[in-house]
Coordinates of C-alpha atoms and ligand atoms in Angstrom, one line a residue:
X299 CA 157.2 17.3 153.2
X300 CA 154.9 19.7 152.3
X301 CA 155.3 20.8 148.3
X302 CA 157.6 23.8 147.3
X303 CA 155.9 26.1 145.0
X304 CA 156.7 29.2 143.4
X305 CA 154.6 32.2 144.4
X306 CA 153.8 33.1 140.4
X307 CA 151.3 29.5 141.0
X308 CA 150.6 30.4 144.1
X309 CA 146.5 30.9 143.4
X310 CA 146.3 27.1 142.6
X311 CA 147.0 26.2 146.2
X312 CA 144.5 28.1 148.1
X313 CA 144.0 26.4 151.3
X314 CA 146.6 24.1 151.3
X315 CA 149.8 23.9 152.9
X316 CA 153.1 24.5 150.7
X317 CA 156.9 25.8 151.1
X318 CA 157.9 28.8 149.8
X319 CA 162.1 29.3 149.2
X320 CA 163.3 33.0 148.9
X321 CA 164.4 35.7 150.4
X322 CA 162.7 37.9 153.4
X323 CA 162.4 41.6 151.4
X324 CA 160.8 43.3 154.5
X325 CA 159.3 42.5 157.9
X326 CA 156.8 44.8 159.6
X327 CA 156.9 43.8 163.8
X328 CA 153.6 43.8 165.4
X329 CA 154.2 41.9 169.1
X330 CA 152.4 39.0 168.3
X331 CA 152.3 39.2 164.7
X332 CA 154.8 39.6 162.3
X333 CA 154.6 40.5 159.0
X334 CA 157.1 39.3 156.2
X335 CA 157.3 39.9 152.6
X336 CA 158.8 37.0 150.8
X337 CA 160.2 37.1 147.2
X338 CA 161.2 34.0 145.2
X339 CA 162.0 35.8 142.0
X340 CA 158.6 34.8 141.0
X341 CA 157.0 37.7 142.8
X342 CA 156.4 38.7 146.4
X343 CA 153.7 37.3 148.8
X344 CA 152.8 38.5 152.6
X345 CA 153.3 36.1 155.2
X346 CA 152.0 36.1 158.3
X347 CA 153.4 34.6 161.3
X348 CA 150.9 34.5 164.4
X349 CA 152.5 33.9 167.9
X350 CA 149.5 32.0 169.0
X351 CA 149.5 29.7 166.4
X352 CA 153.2 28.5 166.1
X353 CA 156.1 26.7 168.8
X354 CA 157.9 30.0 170.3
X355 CA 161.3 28.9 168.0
X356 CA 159.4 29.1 164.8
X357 CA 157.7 32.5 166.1
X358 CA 160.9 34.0 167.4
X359 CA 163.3 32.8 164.1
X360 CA 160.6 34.8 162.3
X361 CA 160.9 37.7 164.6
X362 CA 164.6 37.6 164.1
X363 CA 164.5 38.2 160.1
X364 CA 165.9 41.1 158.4
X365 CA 166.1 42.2 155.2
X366 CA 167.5 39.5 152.7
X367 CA 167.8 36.8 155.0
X368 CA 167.3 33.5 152.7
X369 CA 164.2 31.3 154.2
X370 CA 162.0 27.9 153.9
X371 CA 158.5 29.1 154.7
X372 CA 156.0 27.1 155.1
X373 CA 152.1 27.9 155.6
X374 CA 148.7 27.8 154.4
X375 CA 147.5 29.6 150.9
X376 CA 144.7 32.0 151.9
X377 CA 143.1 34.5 148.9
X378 CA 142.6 38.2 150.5
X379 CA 141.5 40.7 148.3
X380 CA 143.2 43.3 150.5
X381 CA 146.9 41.6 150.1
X382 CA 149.1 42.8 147.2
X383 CA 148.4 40.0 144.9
X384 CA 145.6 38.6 146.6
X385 CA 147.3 35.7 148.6
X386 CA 148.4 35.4 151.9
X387 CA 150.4 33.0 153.6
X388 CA 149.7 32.2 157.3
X389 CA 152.8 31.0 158.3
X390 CA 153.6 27.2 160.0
X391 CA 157.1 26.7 160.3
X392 CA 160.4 28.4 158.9
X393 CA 163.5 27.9 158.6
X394 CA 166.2 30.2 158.1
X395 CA 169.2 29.0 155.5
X396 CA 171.0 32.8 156.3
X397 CA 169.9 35.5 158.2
X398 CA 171.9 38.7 157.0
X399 CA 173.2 41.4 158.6
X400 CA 173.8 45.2 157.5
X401 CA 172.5 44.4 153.8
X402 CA 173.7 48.0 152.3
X403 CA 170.2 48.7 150.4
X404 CA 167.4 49.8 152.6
X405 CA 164.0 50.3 151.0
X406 CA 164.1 53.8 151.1
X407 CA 165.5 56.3 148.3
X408 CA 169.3 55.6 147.6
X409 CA 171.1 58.0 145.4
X410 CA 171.9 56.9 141.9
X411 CA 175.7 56.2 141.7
X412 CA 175.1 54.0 144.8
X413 CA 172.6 51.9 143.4
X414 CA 174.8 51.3 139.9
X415 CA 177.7 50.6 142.2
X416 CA 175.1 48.0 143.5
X417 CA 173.2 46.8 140.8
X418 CA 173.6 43.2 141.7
X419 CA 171.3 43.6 144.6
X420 CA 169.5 46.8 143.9
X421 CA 167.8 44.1 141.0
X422 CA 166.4 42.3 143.4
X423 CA 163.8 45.5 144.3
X424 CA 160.0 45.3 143.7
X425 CA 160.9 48.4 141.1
X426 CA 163.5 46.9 139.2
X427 CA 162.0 43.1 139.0
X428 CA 159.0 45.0 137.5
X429 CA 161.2 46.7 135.0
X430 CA 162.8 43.2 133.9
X431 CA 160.4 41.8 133.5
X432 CA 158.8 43.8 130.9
X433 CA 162.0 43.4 129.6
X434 CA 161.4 39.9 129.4
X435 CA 158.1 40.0 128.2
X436 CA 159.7 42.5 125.1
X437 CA 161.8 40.1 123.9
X438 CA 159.5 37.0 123.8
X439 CA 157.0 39.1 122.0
X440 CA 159.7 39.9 119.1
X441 CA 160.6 36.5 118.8
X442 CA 157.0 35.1 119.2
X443 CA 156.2 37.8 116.3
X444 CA 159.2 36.9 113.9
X445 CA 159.1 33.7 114.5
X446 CA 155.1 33.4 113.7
X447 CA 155.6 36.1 110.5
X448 CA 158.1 33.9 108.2
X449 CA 161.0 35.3 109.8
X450 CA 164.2 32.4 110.7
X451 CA 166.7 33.3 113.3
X452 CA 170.2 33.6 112.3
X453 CA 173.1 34.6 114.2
X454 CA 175.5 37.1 113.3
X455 CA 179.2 37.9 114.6
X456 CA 179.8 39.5 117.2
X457 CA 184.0 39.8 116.6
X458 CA 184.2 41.5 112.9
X459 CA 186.6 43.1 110.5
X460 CA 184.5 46.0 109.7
X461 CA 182.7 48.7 110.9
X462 CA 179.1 49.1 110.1
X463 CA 177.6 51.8 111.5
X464 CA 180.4 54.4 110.8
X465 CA 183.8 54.5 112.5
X466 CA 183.7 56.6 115.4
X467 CA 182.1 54.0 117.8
X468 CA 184.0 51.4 117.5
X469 CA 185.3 48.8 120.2
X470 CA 188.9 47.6 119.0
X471 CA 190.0 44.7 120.0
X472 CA 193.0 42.3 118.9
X473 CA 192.5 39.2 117.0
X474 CA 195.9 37.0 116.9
X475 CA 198.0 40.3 116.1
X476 CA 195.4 42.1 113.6
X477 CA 192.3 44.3 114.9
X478 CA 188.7 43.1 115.5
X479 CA 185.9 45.2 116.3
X480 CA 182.9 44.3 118.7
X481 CA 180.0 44.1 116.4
X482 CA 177.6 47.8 115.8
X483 CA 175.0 45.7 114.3
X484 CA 174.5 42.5 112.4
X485 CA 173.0 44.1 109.5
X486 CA 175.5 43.7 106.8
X487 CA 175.7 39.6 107.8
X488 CA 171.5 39.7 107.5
X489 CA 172.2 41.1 103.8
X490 CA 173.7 38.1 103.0
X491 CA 171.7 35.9 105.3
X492 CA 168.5 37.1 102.9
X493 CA 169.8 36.1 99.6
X494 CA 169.7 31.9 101.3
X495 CA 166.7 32.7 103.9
X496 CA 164.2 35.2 102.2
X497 CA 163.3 37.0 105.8
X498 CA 165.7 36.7 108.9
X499 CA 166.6 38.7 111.8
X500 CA 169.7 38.4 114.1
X501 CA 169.3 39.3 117.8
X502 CA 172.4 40.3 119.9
X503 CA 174.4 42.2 122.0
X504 CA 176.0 45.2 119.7
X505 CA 178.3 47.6 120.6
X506 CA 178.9 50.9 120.3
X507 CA 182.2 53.4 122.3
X508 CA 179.7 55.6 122.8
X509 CA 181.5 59.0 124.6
X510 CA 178.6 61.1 125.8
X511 CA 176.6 60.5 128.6
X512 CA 173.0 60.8 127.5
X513 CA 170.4 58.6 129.3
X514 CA 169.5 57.3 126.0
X515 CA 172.7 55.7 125.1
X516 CA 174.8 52.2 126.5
X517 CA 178.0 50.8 125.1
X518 CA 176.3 47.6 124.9
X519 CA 172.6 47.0 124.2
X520 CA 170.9 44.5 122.8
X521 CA 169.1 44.7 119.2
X522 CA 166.9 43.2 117.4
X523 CA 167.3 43.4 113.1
X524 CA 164.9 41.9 111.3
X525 CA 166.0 42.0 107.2
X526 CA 163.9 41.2 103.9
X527 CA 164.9 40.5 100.0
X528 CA 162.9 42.4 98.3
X529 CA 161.4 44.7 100.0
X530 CA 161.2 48.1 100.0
X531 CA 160.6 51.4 102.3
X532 CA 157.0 51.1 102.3
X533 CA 156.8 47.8 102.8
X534 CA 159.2 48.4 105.4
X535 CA 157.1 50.8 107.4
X536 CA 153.9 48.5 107.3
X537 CA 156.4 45.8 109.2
X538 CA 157.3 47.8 112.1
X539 CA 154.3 49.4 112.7
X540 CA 152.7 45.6 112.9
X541 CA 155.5 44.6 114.9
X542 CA 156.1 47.1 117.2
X543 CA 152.0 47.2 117.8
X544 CA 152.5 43.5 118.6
X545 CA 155.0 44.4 121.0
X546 CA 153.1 47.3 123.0
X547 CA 149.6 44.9 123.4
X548 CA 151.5 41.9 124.7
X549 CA 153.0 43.8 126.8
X550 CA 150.0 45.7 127.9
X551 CA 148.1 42.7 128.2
X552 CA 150.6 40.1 129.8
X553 CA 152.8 42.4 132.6
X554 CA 149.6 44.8 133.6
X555 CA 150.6 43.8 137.5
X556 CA 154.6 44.9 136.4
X557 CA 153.6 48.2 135.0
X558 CA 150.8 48.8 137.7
X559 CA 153.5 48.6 140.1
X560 CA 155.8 51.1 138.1
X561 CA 152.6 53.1 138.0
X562 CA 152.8 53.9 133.9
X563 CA 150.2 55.7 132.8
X564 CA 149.2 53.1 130.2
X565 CA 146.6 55.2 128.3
X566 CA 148.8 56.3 125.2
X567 CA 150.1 53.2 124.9
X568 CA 146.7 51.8 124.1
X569 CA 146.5 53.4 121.2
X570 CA 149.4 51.9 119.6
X571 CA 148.1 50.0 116.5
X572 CA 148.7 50.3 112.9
X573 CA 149.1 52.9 111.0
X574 CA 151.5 55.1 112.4
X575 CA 152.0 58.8 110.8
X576 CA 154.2 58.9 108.0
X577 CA 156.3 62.6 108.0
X578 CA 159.4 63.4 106.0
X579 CA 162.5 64.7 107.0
X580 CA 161.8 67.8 104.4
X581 CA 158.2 67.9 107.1
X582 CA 160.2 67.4 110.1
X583 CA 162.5 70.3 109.8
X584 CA 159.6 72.6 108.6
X585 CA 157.7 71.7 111.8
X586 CA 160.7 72.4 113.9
X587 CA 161.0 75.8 112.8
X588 CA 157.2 76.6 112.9
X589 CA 158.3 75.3 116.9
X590 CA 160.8 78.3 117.0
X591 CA 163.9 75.8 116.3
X592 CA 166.8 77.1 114.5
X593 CA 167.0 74.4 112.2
X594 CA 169.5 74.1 109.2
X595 CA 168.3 71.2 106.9
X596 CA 171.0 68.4 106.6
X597 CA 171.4 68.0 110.1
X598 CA 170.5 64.7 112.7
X599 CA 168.0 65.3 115.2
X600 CA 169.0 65.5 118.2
X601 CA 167.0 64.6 121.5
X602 CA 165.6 68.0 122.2
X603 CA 164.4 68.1 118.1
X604 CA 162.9 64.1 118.7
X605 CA 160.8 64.6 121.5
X606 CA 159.2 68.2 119.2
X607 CA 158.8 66.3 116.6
X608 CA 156.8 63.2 118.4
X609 CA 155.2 65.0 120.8
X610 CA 153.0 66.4 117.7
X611 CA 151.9 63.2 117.6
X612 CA 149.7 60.2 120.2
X613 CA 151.5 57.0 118.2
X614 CA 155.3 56.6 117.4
X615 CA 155.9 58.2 113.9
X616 CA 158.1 57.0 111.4
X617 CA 160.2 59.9 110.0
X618 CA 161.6 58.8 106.3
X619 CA 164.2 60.2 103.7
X620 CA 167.0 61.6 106.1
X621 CA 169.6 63.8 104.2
X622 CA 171.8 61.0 102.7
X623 CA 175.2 62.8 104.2
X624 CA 173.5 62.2 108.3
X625 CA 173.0 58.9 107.5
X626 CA 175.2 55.6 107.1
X627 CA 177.3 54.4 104.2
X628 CA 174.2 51.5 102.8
X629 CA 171.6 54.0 102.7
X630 CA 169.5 53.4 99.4
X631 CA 169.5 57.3 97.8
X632 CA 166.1 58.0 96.6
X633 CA 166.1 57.7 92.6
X634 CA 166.1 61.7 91.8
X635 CA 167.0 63.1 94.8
X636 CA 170.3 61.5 95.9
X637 CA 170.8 64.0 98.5
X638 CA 168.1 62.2 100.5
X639 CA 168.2 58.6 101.3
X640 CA 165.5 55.6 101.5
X641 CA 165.9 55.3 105.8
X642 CA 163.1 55.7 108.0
X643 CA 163.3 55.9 111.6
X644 CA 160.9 55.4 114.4
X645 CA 160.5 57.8 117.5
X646 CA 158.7 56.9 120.1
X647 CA 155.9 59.0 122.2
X648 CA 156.5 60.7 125.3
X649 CA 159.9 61.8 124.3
X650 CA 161.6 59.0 124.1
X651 CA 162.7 59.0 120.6
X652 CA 164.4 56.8 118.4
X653 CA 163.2 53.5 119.1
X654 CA 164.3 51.9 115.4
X655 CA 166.6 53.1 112.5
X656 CA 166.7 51.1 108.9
X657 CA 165.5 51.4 105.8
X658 CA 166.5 50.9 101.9
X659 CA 169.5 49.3 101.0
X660 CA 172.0 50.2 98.0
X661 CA 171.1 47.3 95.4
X662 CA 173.8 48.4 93.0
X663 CA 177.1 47.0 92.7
X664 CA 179.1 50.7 91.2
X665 CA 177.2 52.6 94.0
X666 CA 177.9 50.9 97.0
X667 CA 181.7 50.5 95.6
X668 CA 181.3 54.2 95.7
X669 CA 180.1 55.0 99.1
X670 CA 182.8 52.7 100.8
X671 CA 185.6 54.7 99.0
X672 CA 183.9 58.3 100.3
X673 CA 183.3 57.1 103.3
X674 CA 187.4 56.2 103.5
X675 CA 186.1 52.1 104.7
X676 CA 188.6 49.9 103.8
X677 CA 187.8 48.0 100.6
X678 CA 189.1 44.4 101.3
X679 CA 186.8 43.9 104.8
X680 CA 183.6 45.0 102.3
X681 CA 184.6 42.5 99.7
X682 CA 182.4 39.8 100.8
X683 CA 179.6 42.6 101.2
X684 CA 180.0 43.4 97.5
X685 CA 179.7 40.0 96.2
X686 CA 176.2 40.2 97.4
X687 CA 175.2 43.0 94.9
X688 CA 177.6 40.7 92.3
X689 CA 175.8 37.8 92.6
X690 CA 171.8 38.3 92.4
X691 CA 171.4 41.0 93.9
X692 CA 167.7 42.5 94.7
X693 CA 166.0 45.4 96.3
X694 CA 166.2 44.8 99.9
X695 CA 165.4 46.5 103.1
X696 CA 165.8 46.0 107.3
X697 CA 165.8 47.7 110.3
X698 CA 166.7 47.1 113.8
X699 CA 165.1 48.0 117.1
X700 CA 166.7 48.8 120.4
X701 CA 165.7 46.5 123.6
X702 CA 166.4 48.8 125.8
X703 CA 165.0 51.9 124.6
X704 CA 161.7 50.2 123.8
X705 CA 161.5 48.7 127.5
X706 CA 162.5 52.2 128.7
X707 CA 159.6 53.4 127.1
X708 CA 157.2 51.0 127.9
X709 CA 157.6 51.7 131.5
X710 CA 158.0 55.3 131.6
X711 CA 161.3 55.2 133.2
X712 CA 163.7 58.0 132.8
X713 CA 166.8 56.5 131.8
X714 CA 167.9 53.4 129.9
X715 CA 170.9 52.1 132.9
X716 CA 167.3 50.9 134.2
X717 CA 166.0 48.2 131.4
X718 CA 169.4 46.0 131.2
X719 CA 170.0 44.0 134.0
X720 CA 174.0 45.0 133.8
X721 CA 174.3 48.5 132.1
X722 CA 177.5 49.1 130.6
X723 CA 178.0 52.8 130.2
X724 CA 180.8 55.5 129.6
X725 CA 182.5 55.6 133.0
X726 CA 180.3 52.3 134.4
X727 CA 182.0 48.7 133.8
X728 CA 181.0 47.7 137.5
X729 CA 179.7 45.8 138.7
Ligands
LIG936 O1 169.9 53.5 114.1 P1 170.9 52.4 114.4 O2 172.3 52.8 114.6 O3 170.7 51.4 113.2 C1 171.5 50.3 112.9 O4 172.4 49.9 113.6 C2 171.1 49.6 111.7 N1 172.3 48.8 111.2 C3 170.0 48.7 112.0 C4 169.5 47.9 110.8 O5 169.0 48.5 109.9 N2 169.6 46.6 110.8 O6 170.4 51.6 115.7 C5 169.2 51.0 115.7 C6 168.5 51.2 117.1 C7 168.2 52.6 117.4 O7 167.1 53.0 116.9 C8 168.2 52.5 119.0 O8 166.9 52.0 119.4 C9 169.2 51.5 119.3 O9 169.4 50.7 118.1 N3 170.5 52.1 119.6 C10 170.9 52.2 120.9 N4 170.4 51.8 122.1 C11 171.1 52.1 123.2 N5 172.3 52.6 123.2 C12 172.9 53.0 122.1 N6 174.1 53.6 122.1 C13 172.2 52.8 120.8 N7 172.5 53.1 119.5 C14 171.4 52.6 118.8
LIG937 MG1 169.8 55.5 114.2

C-alpha cells in the first residue's frame, strides 16, 4: 500500500509514489493521454495518465471519468514549474469508488439563482474553495489576534429576551409559550462579561430579518465583538485599526495562491497598516455635498454615500460621532453635544463599506434608564443590563466586525451570498 496523502503536502513527496483520494473536477482527453484534475479539498493537482505506461483497465477506467466521479489515484510526485501548483502526478493505478453521471454544474458560467439553488456543489469549484478559504484564514487571524492581545473568549446567547440592535430586525421565535429572539449581537452579554474578564470578545452567528435585498446584507452572518472596561473611543479606534491590519497581512501573506486564483488586485490592500484616517460625521456630510450629494445632516449613510465617502481615501476610514438619533439605544452621547454620539464605524476601500460598527457605551445608570424608555424597549428584559451601571460601573467601549463583509472584501467579490459557505438571505433558506 502505497501512503495516502493530501495534495496541500504534496511537495514533500516528490518522486515517490503515493495515493491521492478525491474527486475528478475535470478531464481533458488526448488519445493516449489523459489529463485529470483531482481535488481533495486540499487543493487541485494534474494527473497524468499515459496509455503506454499503465495495464489497458487502469488506462481505460481513467478514460471513462467525468466530472465528480470519486477516485483512488495513485502515481508518482513530479515538480513542473509549468503545472498549476507545480506538481504533477503521473498516474499508476486508479480506482474508481463512483463514477457520476449528468452532474448538473458544468465548468462554464451558470446563472446566479442556479448556482444558490446549488450551493452544496457549486462549493466544491476552484472559485468558491478560494473564497472559503480566505474565509478561513479571516477567522484564524481574529482569533490568533485576540487571543495573543489579552482578549478571553466568551460565549454569548444566541436565544435572548431582548432586542439589541433595535427592533425592526428581529427573528421571533417561541420559548415554552413566551417569545425569544435569535440573537443581533452579543454585545450587551460582553458588557457584563468585561466587568469579571477585563477584555473579551464573543464570536457567533447573529441574526438579523433583514427585508431588502442588498448584496451587502444576510439574515445570518457571523460576527466577531471584541469588548473592553475602560476604554474609550480613541482607544477604541487604535484597536481596530491594529486588528483589522493584522487581519489584511495574514491574509495577504498566508492565502496569496487563494487570491491569485480570484485574481484580486492585492495592491491597496498592501497598504493597510495603522493609522487609518480619522473623519467625522459633521466631515463626512460636508464632503458629500462638496460630491454634489443632497445631504440632510442626521441621516445614515447609505451604500451609494459609503462608497463617496471611502473612495476619498486608499485605507479603511473610521467615521466617528454619528448623529445620536441614527444610532442604537447604548450609544455613549458625547459630553456637550448630546445630539452626536461616541460610535465610530469602519468602511472599507473599494466600496465596500461598513466593515465594523461600535463605539462608547452609556456608563451612567439615569441615562441608559432613559434611552430604553424612548426607545419604547421593555424595561424588565434590560434589568440585568442596568445592574451593570449599578454595580461598578466604568467607561467602556466595543465593536464588532462582520465575517462576511470583510472576506467579501478581501477577495474583491461582488456580493456577500459568496463568503458563507450556506447564505441565508431574504427569499433563500435552500439549500
Ligand atoms: O453595526 P452593527 O449593527 O453593530 C452591532 O451589532 C454592535 N452591537 C456591535 C458591537 O459594538 N459589539 O453590526 C456590526 C457589523 C457591521 O459593521 C457589518 O460588518 C456586520 O456587522 N453586519 C452585517 N453583515 C452582514 N449582513 C448583515 N445584515 C449585517 N448587519 C451588520
Ligand atoms: Mg452598523
Amino acid at each position: 500500500m502505497t501512503k495516502w496523502v493530501y495534495i496541500r503536502e504534496i511537495g514533500e513527496y516528490v518522486g515517490q509514489e503515493v495515493t491521492l483520494k478525491g474527486w475528478v473536477y475535470n478531464r481533458t482527453d488526448k488519445g493516449k493521454l489523459q489529463f485529470l484534475v483531482i481535488r481533495d479539498g486540499t487543493g487541485f493537482i494534474q494527473a497524468v495518465a499515459f496509455q503506454k505506461e499503465l495495464p489497458a483497465e487502469v488506462f481505460q477506467r481513467a478514460a471513462s471519468l467525468t466530472q465528480e466521479s470519486s477516485v483512488v489515484v495513485t502515481g508518482i510526485v513530479r515538480a513542473d514549474p509549468r503545472a498549476p501548483g507545480g506538481y504533477e502526478l503521473g498516474i499508476t493505478n486508479l480506482e474508481i469508488i463512483q463514477l457520476v453521471q449528468d452532474y448538473p454544474i458544468a465548468l462554464k458560467e451558470h446563472g446566479v439563482e442556479f448556482l444558490m439553488a446549488n450551493r452544496h456543489l457549486w462549493i466544491r469549484t476552484k472559485r468558491q474553495h478560494a473564497i472559503l478559504m480566505v474565509r478561513v484564514e479571516v477567522i484564524r487571524a481574529i482569533r490568533d489576534w485576540l487571543d495573543s492581545h489579552g482578549f478571553v473568549n466568551m460565549d454569548t446567547p444566541i436565544l435572548t429576551p431582548a432586542a439589541c440592535e433595535g427592533t425592526t430586525t428581529l427573528f421571533e421565535t417561541d420559548y415554552f409559550g413566551e417569545p425569544a429572539y435569535l440573537t443581533q449581537s452579543g454585545q450587551l452579554y460582553n458588557e457584563a462579561n468585561i466587568m469579571a474578564f477585563g477584555r473579551v470578545y464573543c464570536f457567533g452567528p447573529t441574526f438579523r430579518a433583514e427585508k431588502s435585498k442588498t448584496r451587502r446584507h444576510l439574515t445570518e452572518f457571523w460576527m466577531v465583538e471584541p469588548e473592553i472596561a475602560f476604554c474609550d473611543l480613541y482607544d477604541l479606534m487604535e484597536v481596530e485599526e491594529q486588528f483589522v491590519s493584522y487581519i489584511v497581512q495574514r491574509v495577504l501573506e498566508r492565502r496569496a495562491r487563494e487570491l491569485e486564483v480570484l485574481e484580486r488586485d492585492t495592491s491597496r490592500l498592501a497598504k493597510v497598516e495603522p493609522p487609518f484616517p480619522r473623519l467625522s460625521y459633521d466631515g463626512a456630510v460636508e464632503l458629500l455635498r462638496k460630491q454634489g450629494f443632497d445631504f440632510r445632516w442626521g441621516e445614515d449613510f447609505g451604500a451609494p454615500h459609503e462608497t463617496a465617502i471611502s473612495d476619498q481615501f486608499e485605507k479603511p476610514v473610521f467615521v466617528h460621532h454619528y448623529p445620536t438619533q441614527c444610532k442604537a439605544f447604548y450609544m455613549q452621547p458625547e459630553p456637550g453635544r448630546p445630539e452626536v454620539c461616541r460610535s465610530v464605524d469602519l468602511l472599507a476601500p473599494e466600496g465596500y463599506g461598513e466593515i465594523i460598527g461600535g463605539g462608547e457605551r452609556i456608563a451612567d445608570y439615569e441615562l441608559l434608564e432613559q434611552r430604553i424608555r424612548e426607545h419604547n424597549l421593555p424595561r424588565e428584559a434590560y434589568e440585568w443590563y442596568l445592574d451593570l451601571r449599578r454595580y461598578g460601573t466604568v467607561p467602556h467601549a466595543g465593536f464588532g466586525l462582520g465575517v462576511e463583509r470583510t472576506v467579501s472584501w478581501l477577495t474583491g467579490i461582488h456580493h456577500l451570498r459568496e463568503a458563507i459557505p450556506f447564505p441565508r438571505m431574504l427569499e433563500r433558506i435552500y439549500p
